[in-house]
JSON list of C-alpha atoms in Angstrom, two decimals:
[
{"chain": "A", "resi": 1, "resn": "MET", "atom": "CA", "xyz": [-0.12, 0.07, -0.08]},
{"chain": "A", "resi": 2, "resn": "LEU", "atom": "CA", "xyz": [1.51, 3.28, -0.85]},
{"chain": "A", "resi": 3, "resn": "VAL", "atom": "CA", "xyz": [0.10, 5.16, 2.08]},
{"chain": "A", "resi": 4, "resn": "LYS", "atom": "CA", "xyz": [2.46, 4.12, 5.35]},
{"chain": "A", "resi": 5, "resn": "ASN", "atom": "CA", "xyz": [1.75, 6.65, 7.72]},
{"chain": "A", "resi": 6, "resn": "LYS", "atom": "CA", "xyz": [-2.22, 6.93, 7.74]},
{"chain": "A", "resi": 7, "resn": "ARG", "atom": "CA", "xyz": [-2.67, 9.82, 10.39]},
{"chain": "A", "resi": 8, "resn": "PRO", "atom": "CA", "xyz": [-0.03, 12.47, 8.68]},
{"chain": "A", "resi": 9, "resn": "PHE", "atom": "CA", "xyz": [-1.30, 11.46, 4.92]},
{"chain": "A", "resi": 10, "resn": "ILE", "atom": "CA", "xyz": [-4.99, 12.39, 5.97]},
{"chain": "A", "resi": 11, "resn": "LYS", "atom": "CA", "xyz": [-3.98, 15.82, 7.90]},
{"chain": "A", "resi": 12, "resn": "GLY", "atom": "CA", "xyz": [-1.88, 16.52, 4.54]},
{"chain": "A", "resi": 13, "resn": "LEU", "atom": "CA", "xyz": [-4.90, 15.64, 2.54]},
{"chain": "A", "resi": 14, "resn": "VAL", "atom": "CA", "xyz": [-7.16, 17.89, 4.27]},
{"chain": "A", "resi": 15, "resn": "LEU", "atom": "CA", "xyz": [-5.00, 20.58, 4.29]},
{"chain": "A", "resi": 16, "resn": "ALA", "atom": "CA", "xyz": [-4.21, 20.37, 0.48]},
{"chain": "A", "resi": 17, "resn": "ILE", "atom": "CA", "xyz": [-7.77, 20.10, -0.24]},
{"chain": "A", "resi": 18, "resn": "SER", "atom": "CA", "xyz": [-8.88, 23.07, 1.56]},
{"chain": "A", "resi": 19, "resn": "PHE", "atom": "CA", "xyz": [-5.59, 24.95, 0.18]},
{"chain": "A", "resi": 20, "resn": "ILE", "atom": "CA", "xyz": [-7.18, 24.16, -3.13]},
{"chain": "A", "resi": 21, "resn": "GLY", "atom": "CA", "xyz": [-10.59, 25.09, -1.95]},
{"chain": "A", "resi": 22, "resn": "VAL", "atom": "CA", "xyz": [-9.49, 28.59, -0.84]},
{"chain": "A", "resi": 23, "resn": "LEU", "atom": "CA", "xyz": [-7.94, 29.22, -3.84]},
{"chain": "A", "resi": 24, "resn": "VAL", "atom": "CA", "xyz": [-10.88, 28.91, -5.75]},
{"chain": "A", "resi": 25, "resn": "VAL", "atom": "CA", "xyz": [-12.65, 31.06, -3.97]},
{"chain": "A", "resi": 26, "resn": "MET", "atom": "CA", "xyz": [-9.60, 33.99, -4.36]},
{"chain": "A", "resi": 27, "resn": "PHE", "atom": "CA", "xyz": [-9.75, 33.36, -8.45]},
{"chain": "A", "resi": 28, "resn": "SER", "atom": "CA", "xyz": [-13.68, 33.79, -8.10]},
{"chain": "A", "resi": 29, "resn": "PRO", "atom": "CA", "xyz": [-15.05, 37.37, -8.83]},
{"chain": "A", "resi": 30, "resn": "ILE", "atom": "CA", "xyz": [-16.66, 37.71, -5.59]},
{"chain": "A", "resi": 31, "resn": "PHE", "atom": "CA", "xyz": [-14.83, 41.14, -4.36]},
{"chain": "A", "resi": 32, "resn": "GLY", "atom": "CA", "xyz": [-17.37, 43.64, -6.22]},
{"chain": "A", "resi": 33, "resn": "GLY", "atom": "CA", "xyz": [-16.55, 41.58, -9.50]},
{"chain": "A", "resi": 34, "resn": "GLU", "atom": "CA", "xyz": [-12.95, 40.93, -9.05]},
{"chain": "A", "resi": 35, "resn": "ASN", "atom": "CA", "xyz": [-11.49, 38.41, -7.65]},
{"chain": "A", "resi": 36, "resn": "ALA", "atom": "CA", "xyz": [-9.01, 38.62, -4.66]},
{"chain": "A", "resi": 37, "resn": "LEU", "atom": "CA", "xyz": [-5.90, 38.82, -6.49]},
{"chain": "A", "resi": 38, "resn": "GLU", "atom": "CA", "xyz": [-7.19, 41.69, -8.75]},
{"chain": "A", "resi": 39, "resn": "SER", "atom": "CA", "xyz": [-8.76, 43.53, -5.84]},
{"chain": "A", "resi": 40, "resn": "ALA", "atom": "CA", "xyz": [-5.46, 43.48, -3.85]},
{"chain": "A", "resi": 41, "resn": "ASP", "atom": "CA", "xyz": [-3.48, 44.59, -6.81]},
{"chain": "A", "resi": 42, "resn": "ARG", "atom": "CA", "xyz": [-6.00, 47.83, -6.68]},
{"chain": "A", "resi": 43, "resn": "LEU", "atom": "CA", "xyz": [-5.63, 48.02, -3.25]},
{"chain": "A", "resi": 44, "resn": "PHE", "atom": "CA", "xyz": [-2.00, 48.34, -3.45]},
{"chain": "A", "resi": 45, "resn": "ASN", "atom": "CA", "xyz": [-1.69, 50.48, -6.10]},
{"chain": "A", "resi": 46, "resn": "SER", "atom": "CA", "xyz": [-3.78, 53.13, -4.64]},
{"chain": "A", "resi": 47, "resn": "ILE", "atom": "CA", "xyz": [-1.67, 52.82, -1.27]},
{"chain": "A", "resi": 48, "resn": "SER", "atom": "CA", "xyz": [1.32, 53.24, -3.97]},
{"chain": "A", "resi": 49, "resn": "LYS", "atom": "CA", "xyz": [-0.17, 56.24, -5.55]},
{"chain": "A", "resi": 50, "resn": "GLY", "atom": "CA", "xyz": [-0.93, 57.63, -1.95]},
{"chain": "A", "resi": 51, "resn": "SER", "atom": "CA", "xyz": [2.92, 58.01, -1.15]},
{"chain": "A", "resi": 52, "resn": "THR", "atom": "CA", "xyz": [3.84, 59.48, -4.52]},
{"chain": "A", "resi": 53, "resn": "ASN", "atom": "CA", "xyz": [2.92, 62.93, -4.47]},
{"chain": "A", "resi": 54, "resn": "PHE", "atom": "CA", "xyz": [5.81, 64.94, -5.09]},
{"chain": "A", "resi": 55, "resn": "PHE", "atom": "CA", "xyz": [4.70, 67.62, -6.63]},
{"chain": "A", "resi": 56, "resn": "PRO", "atom": "CA", "xyz": [4.91, 70.21, -3.78]},
{"chain": "A", "resi": 57, "resn": "THR", "atom": "CA", "xyz": [8.64, 69.17, -3.76]},
{"chain": "A", "resi": 58, "resn": "LEU", "atom": "CA", "xyz": [9.23, 69.41, -7.56]},
{"chain": "A", "resi": 59, "resn": "GLU", "atom": "CA", "xyz": [7.54, 72.84, -7.53]},
{"chain": "A", "resi": 60, "resn": "LYS", "atom": "CA", "xyz": [10.13, 73.90, -5.42]},
{"chain": "A", "resi": 61, "resn": "LYS", "atom": "CA", "xyz": [13.11, 72.50, -7.29]},
{"chain": "A", "resi": 62, "resn": "VAL", "atom": "CA", "xyz": [11.88, 74.45, -10.14]},
{"chain": "A", "resi": 63, "resn": "GLN", "atom": "CA", "xyz": [11.79, 77.71, -8.54]},
{"chain": "A", "resi": 64, "resn": "LYS", "atom": "CA", "xyz": [15.56, 77.80, -8.47]},
{"chain": "A", "resi": 65, "resn": "PHE", "atom": "CA", "xyz": [15.46, 78.00, -11.93]},
{"chain": "A", "resi": 66, "resn": "GLU", "atom": "CA", "xyz": [13.52, 81.30, -12.57]},
{"chain": "A", "resi": 67, "resn": "GLY", "atom": "CA", "xyz": [14.76, 83.23, -15.32]},
{"chain": "A", "resi": 68, "resn": "LYS", "atom": "CA", "xyz": [16.90, 80.35, -16.75]},
{"chain": "A", "resi": 69, "resn": "SER", "atom": "CA", "xyz": [16.79, 80.28, -20.51]},
{"chain": "A", "resi": 70, "resn": "PHE", "atom": "CA", "xyz": [17.08, 77.06, -22.64]},
{"chain": "A", "resi": 71, "resn": "THR", "atom": "CA", "xyz": [17.70, 76.08, -26.05]},
{"chain": "A", "resi": 72, "resn": "ALA", "atom": "CA", "xyz": [17.21, 72.49, -27.42]},
{"chain": "A", "resi": 73, "resn": "ASN", "atom": "CA", "xyz": [16.56, 70.78, -30.78]},
{"chain": "A", "resi": 74, "resn": "LEU", "atom": "CA", "xyz": [14.15, 67.68, -30.63]},
{"chain": "A", "resi": 75, "resn": "ARG", "atom": "CA", "xyz": [13.28, 65.29, -33.17]},
{"chain": "A", "resi": 76, "resn": "PHE", "atom": "CA", "xyz": [9.90, 63.25, -33.95]},
{"chain": "A", "resi": 77, "resn": "ALA", "atom": "CA", "xyz": [8.97, 60.69, -36.48]},
{"chain": "A", "resi": 78, "resn": "GLU", "atom": "CA", "xyz": [6.61, 62.21, -38.80]},
{"chain": "A", "resi": 79, "resn": "ASP", "atom": "CA", "xyz": [3.28, 60.90, -38.15]},
{"chain": "A", "resi": 80, "resn": "GLY", "atom": "CA", "xyz": [1.92, 64.18, -36.32]},
{"chain": "A", "resi": 81, "resn": "SER", "atom": "CA", "xyz": [4.05, 63.69, -32.93]},
{"chain": "A", "resi": 82, "resn": "ALA", "atom": "CA", "xyz": [5.84, 66.84, -33.89]},
{"chain": "A", "resi": 83, "resn": "ASP", "atom": "CA", "xyz": [2.75, 68.83, -34.55]},
{"chain": "A", "resi": 84, "resn": "LYS", "atom": "CA", "xyz": [1.41, 67.53, -30.99]},
{"chain": "A", "resi": 85, "resn": "ALA", "atom": "CA", "xyz": [4.95, 68.45, -29.29]},
{"chain": "A", "resi": 86, "resn": "SER", "atom": "CA", "xyz": [4.88, 71.84, -30.90]},
{"chain": "A", "resi": 87, "resn": "LYS", "atom": "CA", "xyz": [1.38, 72.95, -29.76]},
{"chain": "A", "resi": 88, "resn": "LEU", "atom": "CA", "xyz": [2.08, 71.75, -26.16]},
{"chain": "A", "resi": 89, "resn": "LEU", "atom": "CA", "xyz": [5.36, 73.40, -25.87]},
{"chain": "A", "resi": 90, "resn": "LYS", "atom": "CA", "xyz": [3.59, 76.83, -27.36]},
{"chain": "A", "resi": 91, "resn": "ALA", "atom": "CA", "xyz": [1.00, 76.84, -24.96]},
{"chain": "A", "resi": 92, "resn": "ALA", "atom": "CA", "xyz": [3.65, 76.28, -22.10]},
{"chain": "A", "resi": 93, "resn": "GLY", "atom": "CA", "xyz": [5.43, 79.80, -23.52]},
{"chain": "A", "resi": 94, "resn": "ALA", "atom": "CA", "xyz": [8.07, 78.07, -25.59]},
{"chain": "A", "resi": 95, "resn": "THR", "atom": "CA", "xyz": [9.11, 79.37, -29.06]},
{"chain": "A", "resi": 96, "resn": "VAL", "atom": "CA", "xyz": [9.33, 76.82, -31.01]},
{"chain": "A", "resi": 97, "resn": "GLN", "atom": "CA", "xyz": [10.46, 76.61, -34.90]},
{"chain": "A", "resi": 98, "resn": "GLN", "atom": "CA", "xyz": [9.39, 73.70, -36.90]},
{"chain": "A", "resi": 99, "resn": "LYS", "atom": "CA", "xyz": [10.79, 71.66, -39.69]},
{"chain": "A", "resi": 100, "resn": "GLY", "atom": "CA", "xyz": [8.91, 68.67, -40.78]},
{"chain": "A", "resi": 101, "resn": "GLY", "atom": "CA", "xyz": [10.18, 66.41, -37.56]},
{"chain": "A", "resi": 102, "resn": "ASP", "atom": "CA", "xyz": [12.68, 68.76, -35.66]},
{"chain": "A", "resi": 103, "resn": "LEU", "atom": "CA", "xyz": [11.95, 71.26, -33.48]},
{"chain": "A", "resi": 104, "resn": "ALA", "atom": "CA", "xyz": [14.01, 74.13, -32.11]},
{"chain": "A", "resi": 105, "resn": "VAL", "atom": "CA", "xyz": [12.76, 75.06, -28.85]},
{"chain": "A", "resi": 106, "resn": "SER", "atom": "CA", "xyz": [13.78, 77.73, -26.49]},
{"chain": "A", "resi": 107, "resn": "GLY", "atom": "CA", "xyz": [12.24, 79.68, -23.69]},
{"chain": "A", "resi": 108, "resn": "HIS", "atom": "CA", "xyz": [12.21, 79.72, -20.00]},
{"chain": "A", "resi": 109, "resn": "LEU", "atom": "CA", "xyz": [13.17, 76.37, -18.22]},
{"chain": "A", "resi": 110, "resn": "ALA", "atom": "CA", "xyz": [10.86, 77.25, -14.91]},
{"chain": "A", "resi": 111, "resn": "ALA", "atom": "CA", "xyz": [8.02, 78.12, -16.91]},
{"chain": "A", "resi": 112, "resn": "LEU", "atom": "CA", "xyz": [8.28, 75.17, -19.20]},
{"chain": "A", "resi": 113, "resn": "LEU", "atom": "CA", "xyz": [8.64, 73.02, -16.49]},
{"chain": "A", "resi": 114, "resn": "ARG", "atom": "CA", "xyz": [5.77, 74.38, -14.20]},
{"chain": "A", "resi": 115, "resn": "ALA", "atom": "CA", "xyz": [3.55, 73.63, -17.11]},
{"chain": "A", "resi": 116, "resn": "ALA", "atom": "CA", "xyz": [4.73, 69.99, -17.19]},
{"chain": "A", "resi": 117, "resn": "ILE", "atom": "CA", "xyz": [4.05, 70.06, -13.55]},
{"chain": "A", "resi": 118, "resn": "ALA", "atom": "CA", "xyz": [0.62, 71.33, -13.56]},
{"chain": "A", "resi": 119, "resn": "ASP", "atom": "CA", "xyz": [-0.64, 68.97, -16.32]},
{"chain": "A", "resi": 120, "resn": "SER", "atom": "CA", "xyz": [0.84, 65.73, -14.58]},
{"chain": "A", "resi": 121, "resn": "GLN", "atom": "CA", "xyz": [-0.77, 67.15, -11.20]},
{"chain": "A", "resi": 122, "resn": "VAL", "atom": "CA", "xyz": [-4.28, 67.24, -12.87]},
{"chain": "A", "resi": 123, "resn": "MET", "atom": "CA", "xyz": [-3.74, 63.83, -14.15]},
{"chain": "A", "resi": 124, "resn": "PHE", "atom": "CA", "xyz": [-2.66, 62.76, -10.89]},
{"chain": "A", "resi": 125, "resn": "GLU", "atom": "CA", "xyz": [-6.00, 63.87, -9.59]},
{"chain": "A", "resi": 126, "resn": "ASN", "atom": "CA", "xyz": [-7.63, 61.65, -12.52]},
{"chain": "A", "resi": 127, "resn": "ASN", "atom": "CA", "xyz": [-8.80, 64.51, -14.44]},
{"chain": "A", "resi": 128, "resn": "GLU", "atom": "CA", "xyz": [-7.59, 64.73, -18.04]},
{"chain": "A", "resi": 129, "resn": "ASP", "atom": "CA", "xyz": [-10.26, 67.57, -19.25]},
{"chain": "A", "resi": 130, "resn": "PRO", "atom": "CA", "xyz": [-7.89, 70.54, -19.19]},
{"chain": "A", "resi": 131, "resn": "LEU", "atom": "CA", "xyz": [-5.51, 68.42, -21.28]},
{"chain": "A", "resi": 132, "resn": "LYS", "atom": "CA", "xyz": [-8.39, 67.69, -23.79]},
{"chain": "A", "resi": 133, "resn": "LYS", "atom": "CA", "xyz": [-9.13, 71.62, -23.74]},
{"chain": "A", "resi": 134, "resn": "LYS", "atom": "CA", "xyz": [-5.75, 72.68, -24.19]},
{"chain": "A", "resi": 135, "resn": "TYR", "atom": "CA", "xyz": [-4.07, 70.18, -26.82]},
{"chain": "A", "resi": 136, "resn": "GLY", "atom": "CA", "xyz": [-6.84, 68.31, -28.39]},
{"chain": "A", "resi": 137, "resn": "VAL", "atom": "CA", "xyz": [-5.73, 64.98, -27.28]},
{"chain": "A", "resi": 138, "resn": "SER", "atom": "CA", "xyz": [-6.57, 62.54, -24.50]},
{"chain": "A", "resi": 139, "resn": "GLY", "atom": "CA", "xyz": [-4.93, 63.00, -21.00]},
{"chain": "A", "resi": 140, "resn": "LYS", "atom": "CA", "xyz": [-2.11, 60.00, -21.37]},
{"chain": "A", "resi": 141, "resn": "GLU", "atom": "CA", "xyz": [-1.23, 61.30, -24.79]},
{"chain": "A", "resi": 142, "resn": "GLY", "atom": "CA", "xyz": [-0.47, 64.47, -23.67]},
{"chain": "A", "resi": 143, "resn": "LEU", "atom": "CA", "xyz": [1.80, 63.23, -20.65]},
{"chain": "A", "resi": 144, "resn": "PHE", "atom": "CA", "xyz": [3.17, 61.08, -23.25]},
{"chain": "A", "resi": 145, "resn": "VAL", "atom": "CA", "xyz": [4.11, 64.18, -25.56]},
{"chain": "A", "resi": 146, "resn": "TRP", "atom": "CA", "xyz": [5.57, 65.46, -22.26]},
{"chain": "A", "resi": 147, "resn": "TRP", "atom": "CA", "xyz": [7.54, 62.85, -21.60]},
{"chain": "A", "resi": 148, "resn": "SER", "atom": "CA", "xyz": [9.14, 62.67, -25.43]},
{"chain": "A", "resi": 149, "resn": "CYS", "atom": "CA", "xyz": [9.81, 66.35, -24.98]},
{"chain": "A", "resi": 150, "resn": "LEU", "atom": "CA", "xyz": [11.69, 66.37, -21.66]},
{"chain": "A", "resi": 151, "resn": "ARG", "atom": "CA", "xyz": [13.38, 63.29, -22.17]},
{"chain": "A", "resi": 152, "resn": "GLN", "atom": "CA", "xyz": [15.18, 64.84, -25.27]},
{"chain": "A", "resi": 153, "resn": "MET", "atom": "CA", "xyz": [15.41, 68.18, -23.43]},
{"chain": "A", "resi": 154, "resn": "ASN", "atom": "CA", "xyz": [17.26, 66.28, -20.76]},
{"chain": "A", "resi": 155, "resn": "LYS", "atom": "CA", "xyz": [19.74, 64.79, -23.33]},
{"chain": "A", "resi": 156, "resn": "GLU", "atom": "CA", "xyz": [20.38, 67.82, -25.21]},
{"chain": "A", "resi": 157, "resn": "LEU", "atom": "CA", "xyz": [20.77, 69.84, -21.82]},
{"chain": "A", "resi": 158, "resn": "THR", "atom": "CA", "xyz": [23.33, 67.17, -20.85]},
{"chain": "A", "resi": 159, "resn": "LYS", "atom": "CA", "xyz": [25.31, 67.56, -24.05]},
{"chain": "A", "resi": 160, "resn": "GLN", "atom": "CA", "xyz": [25.41, 71.44, -23.32]},
{"chain": "A", "resi": 161, "resn": "LYS", "atom": "CA", "xyz": [26.85, 70.69, -19.90]},
{"chain": "A", "resi": 162, "resn": "ASN", "atom": "CA", "xyz": [23.86, 72.32, -18.43]},
{"chain": "A", "resi": 163, "resn": "PHE", "atom": "CA", "xyz": [23.85, 69.26, -15.46]},
{"chain": "A", "resi": 164, "resn": "LYS", "atom": "CA", "xyz": [21.52, 70.74, -12.84]},
{"chain": "A", "resi": 165, "resn": "GLU", "atom": "CA", "xyz": [19.23, 71.83, -15.41]},
{"chain": "A", "resi": 166, "resn": "ALA", "atom": "CA", "xyz": [19.22, 68.73, -17.15]},
{"chain": "A", "resi": 167, "resn": "ALA", "atom": "CA", "xyz": [18.80, 67.10, -13.76]},
{"chain": "A", "resi": 168, "resn": "VAL", "atom": "CA", "xyz": [15.75, 68.94, -12.62]},
{"chain": "A", "resi": 169, "resn": "ILE", "atom": "CA", "xyz": [14.25, 68.08, -16.11]},
{"chain": "A", "resi": 170, "resn": "ARG", "atom": "CA", "xyz": [14.80, 64.15, -15.17]},
{"chain": "A", "resi": 171, "resn": "GLU", "atom": "CA", "xyz": [13.34, 64.35, -11.77]},
{"chain": "A", "resi": 172, "resn": "VAL", "atom": "CA", "xyz": [10.29, 66.14, -13.05]},
{"chain": "A", "resi": 173, "resn": "VAL", "atom": "CA", "xyz": [10.03, 63.36, -15.75]},
{"chain": "A", "resi": 174, "resn": "LYS", "atom": "CA", "xyz": [10.26, 60.59, -12.82]},
{"chain": "A", "resi": 175, "resn": "LYS", "atom": "CA", "xyz": [8.51, 62.08, -10.22]},
{"chain": "A", "resi": 176, "resn": "GLY", "atom": "CA", "xyz": [5.92, 63.92, -12.11]},
{"chain": "A", "resi": 177, "resn": "VAL", "atom": "CA", "xyz": [5.21, 62.88, -15.52]},
{"chain": "A", "resi": 178, "resn": "GLU", "atom": "CA", "xyz": [5.98, 59.18, -15.22]},
{"chain": "A", "resi": 179, "resn": "VAL", "atom": "CA", "xyz": [3.88, 58.66, -11.99]},
{"chain": "A", "resi": 180, "resn": "SER", "atom": "CA", "xyz": [1.10, 60.30, -13.32]},
{"chain": "A", "resi": 181, "resn": "TYR", "atom": "CA", "xyz": [0.99, 58.45, -16.38]},
{"chain": "A", "resi": 182, "resn": "ASN", "atom": "CA", "xyz": [1.53, 55.32, -14.54]},
{"chain": "A", "resi": 183, "resn": "PHE", "atom": "CA", "xyz": [-1.23, 55.88, -11.83]},
{"chain": "A", "resi": 184, "resn": "PHE", "atom": "CA", "xyz": [-4.04, 57.36, -13.89]},
{"chain": "A", "resi": 185, "resn": "GLY", "atom": "CA", "xyz": [-7.17, 56.52, -13.33]},
{"chain": "A", "resi": 186, "resn": "ILE", "atom": "CA", "xyz": [-6.37, 55.10, -9.66]},
{"chain": "A", "resi": 187, "resn": "GLU", "atom": "CA", "xyz": [-7.92, 56.22, -6.83]},
{"chain": "A", "resi": 188, "resn": "SER", "atom": "CA", "xyz": [-5.00, 57.63, -3.91]},
{"chain": "A", "resi": 189, "resn": "GLU", "atom": "CA", "xyz": [-5.44, 55.78, -0.37]},
{"chain": "A", "resi": 190, "resn": "ALA", "atom": "CA", "xyz": [-3.38, 56.59, 2.39]},
{"chain": "A", "resi": 191, "resn": "ALA", "atom": "CA", "xyz": [-1.56, 53.41, 3.87]},
{"chain": "A", "resi": 192, "resn": "ALA", "atom": "CA", "xyz": [-2.97, 54.68, 7.77]},
{"chain": "A", "resi": 193, "resn": "THR", "atom": "CA", "xyz": [-6.62, 54.66, 6.57]},
{"chain": "A", "resi": 194, "resn": "LYS", "atom": "CA", "xyz": [-6.04, 50.72, 5.34]},
{"chain": "A", "resi": 195, "resn": "ILE", "atom": "CA", "xyz": [-3.72, 49.19, 8.30]},
{"chain": "A", "resi": 196, "resn": "GLY", "atom": "CA", "xyz": [-6.56, 46.71, 9.12]},
{"chain": "A", "resi": 197, "resn": "VAL", "atom": "CA", "xyz": [-6.61, 45.17, 5.50]},
{"chain": "A", "resi": 198, "resn": "LEU", "atom": "CA", "xyz": [-2.94, 45.68, 5.29]},
{"chain": "A", "resi": 199, "resn": "SER", "atom": "CA", "xyz": [-2.10, 43.67, 8.29]},
{"chain": "A", "resi": 200, "resn": "PHE", "atom": "CA", "xyz": [-4.84, 40.71, 7.44]},
{"chain": "A", "resi": 201, "resn": "ALA", "atom": "CA", "xyz": [-3.52, 40.77, 3.87]},
{"chain": "A", "resi": 202, "resn": "MET", "atom": "CA", "xyz": [0.21, 40.45, 5.43]},
{"chain": "A", "resi": 203, "resn": "VAL", "atom": "CA", "xyz": [-0.89, 37.54, 7.98]},
{"chain": "A", "resi": 204, "resn": "PHE", "atom": "CA", "xyz": [-2.81, 35.85, 5.35]},
{"chain": "A", "resi": 205, "resn": "TYR", "atom": "CA", "xyz": [0.27, 35.44, 2.88]},
{"chain": "A", "resi": 206, "resn": "VAL", "atom": "CA", "xyz": [2.44, 33.95, 5.77]},
{"chain": "A", "resi": 207, "resn": "ILE", "atom": "CA", "xyz": [-0.10, 31.55, 6.88]},
{"chain": "A", "resi": 208, "resn": "TYR", "atom": "CA", "xyz": [-1.21, 30.40, 2.99]},
{"chain": "A", "resi": 209, "resn": "THR", "atom": "CA", "xyz": [2.33, 29.69, 2.24]},
{"chain": "A", "resi": 210, "resn": "LEU", "atom": "CA", "xyz": [2.88, 27.61, 5.16]},
{"chain": "A", "resi": 211, "resn": "TRP", "atom": "CA", "xyz": [-0.33, 26.01, 4.97]},
{"chain": "A", "resi": 212, "resn": "TRP", "atom": "CA", "xyz": [0.96, 24.32, 1.63]},
{"chain": "A", "resi": 213, "resn": "GLY", "atom": "CA", "xyz": [4.30, 23.45, 2.77]},
{"chain": "A", "resi": 214, "resn": "ILE", "atom": "CA", "xyz": [3.13, 21.76, 5.50]},
{"chain": "A", "resi": 215, "resn": "ALA", "atom": "CA", "xyz": [0.31, 19.85, 3.53]},
{"chain": "A", "resi": 216, "resn": "ILE", "atom": "CA", "xyz": [3.38, 18.71, 1.24]},
{"chain": "A", "resi": 217, "resn": "LEU", "atom": "CA", "xyz": [5.55, 17.53, 3.96]},
{"chain": "A", "resi": 218, "resn": "SER", "atom": "CA", "xyz": [2.46, 15.78, 5.71]},
{"chain": "A", "resi": 219, "resn": "LEU", "atom": "CA", "xyz": [1.41, 14.01, 2.40]},
{"chain": "A", "resi": 220, "resn": "PHE", "atom": "CA", "xyz": [5.06, 13.09, 1.94]},
{"chain": "A", "resi": 221, "resn": "GLU", "atom": "CA", "xyz": [5.33, 11.69, 5.43]},
{"chain": "A", "resi": 222, "resn": "GLY", "atom": "CA", "xyz": [2.15, 9.62, 4.93]},
{"chain": "A", "resi": 223, "resn": "ILE", "atom": "CA", "xyz": [3.86, 7.70, 2.02]},
{"chain": "A", "resi": 224, "resn": "GLY", "atom": "CA", "xyz": [7.22, 7.32, 4.30]},
{"chain": "A", "resi": 225, "resn": "MET", "atom": "CA", "xyz": [9.38, 10.06, 2.55]},
{"chain": "A", "resi": 226, "resn": "GLN", "atom": "CA", "xyz": [11.11, 12.09, 5.38]},
{"chain": "A", "resi": 227, "resn": "LEU", "atom": "CA", "xyz": [13.75, 14.62, 5.19]},
{"chain": "A", "resi": 228, "resn": "LYS", "atom": "CA", "xyz": [17.18, 13.17, 6.80]},
{"chain": "A", "resi": 229, "resn": "LYS", "atom": "CA", "xyz": [20.84, 14.15, 7.35]},
{"chain": "A", "resi": 230, "resn": "ALA", "atom": "CA", "xyz": [22.65, 12.35, 4.64]},
{"chain": "A", "resi": 231, "resn": "ALA", "atom": "CA", "xyz": [25.28, 9.82, 6.46]},
{"chain": "A", "resi": 232, "resn": "LYS", "atom": "CA", "xyz": [28.74, 10.77, 7.38]},
{"chain": "A", "resi": 233, "resn": "LYS", "atom": "CA", "xyz": [31.12, 9.41, 4.94]},
{"chain": "A", "resi": 234, "resn": "GLU", "atom": "CA", "xyz": [34.41, 7.70, 6.86]},
{"chain": "A", "resi": 235, "resn": "MET", "atom": "CA", "xyz": [37.73, 8.27, 5.34]}
]
């Protein structure tokens, strides 16, 4: 008979079946039309968003570049991207000379970055209407244009050895534009308001992991397999 130790085998079988039962429930859409993993993912994204509001800090850093001028040459594919970028940059107060997909851009750095921060902030608040009205594109498309422009500006100013200016542009991209693009449509939550749910999720994760491990060990013990130290070899 395969089962050598009935008691641990039954224990392992019960644990394994109950583990699978809980797993089936977790993958069922019983949490407002979502399964447990989708619901948890949405919760953790909301909490992550709540800790990524860097806009006040960005605005203070940009103030240091008040009155600082810049020039940059930007290049876009000739698919209408240059037209969108030109419209966006002009709305931010920059001077733009366009030749096909090439843009020669100049202006005041602080004013331009403030415009990027303002657009990113309204998108962070899940409001794309201001971008639609200003640029005639969706909010995420508007942020993508900002992302393309600022990344090229960062490279141009680095080549010009304007390292401080390039650094603040990188920060606006990473902590403003990219954050708003990635978290658009997600409601922000503070971790302190969800401490009970977070504690439950962490404890459940640990218990559920051990649950499966003990089930497997008990089943192996039931069929006579055990972990033992290897015997020492005599020289």
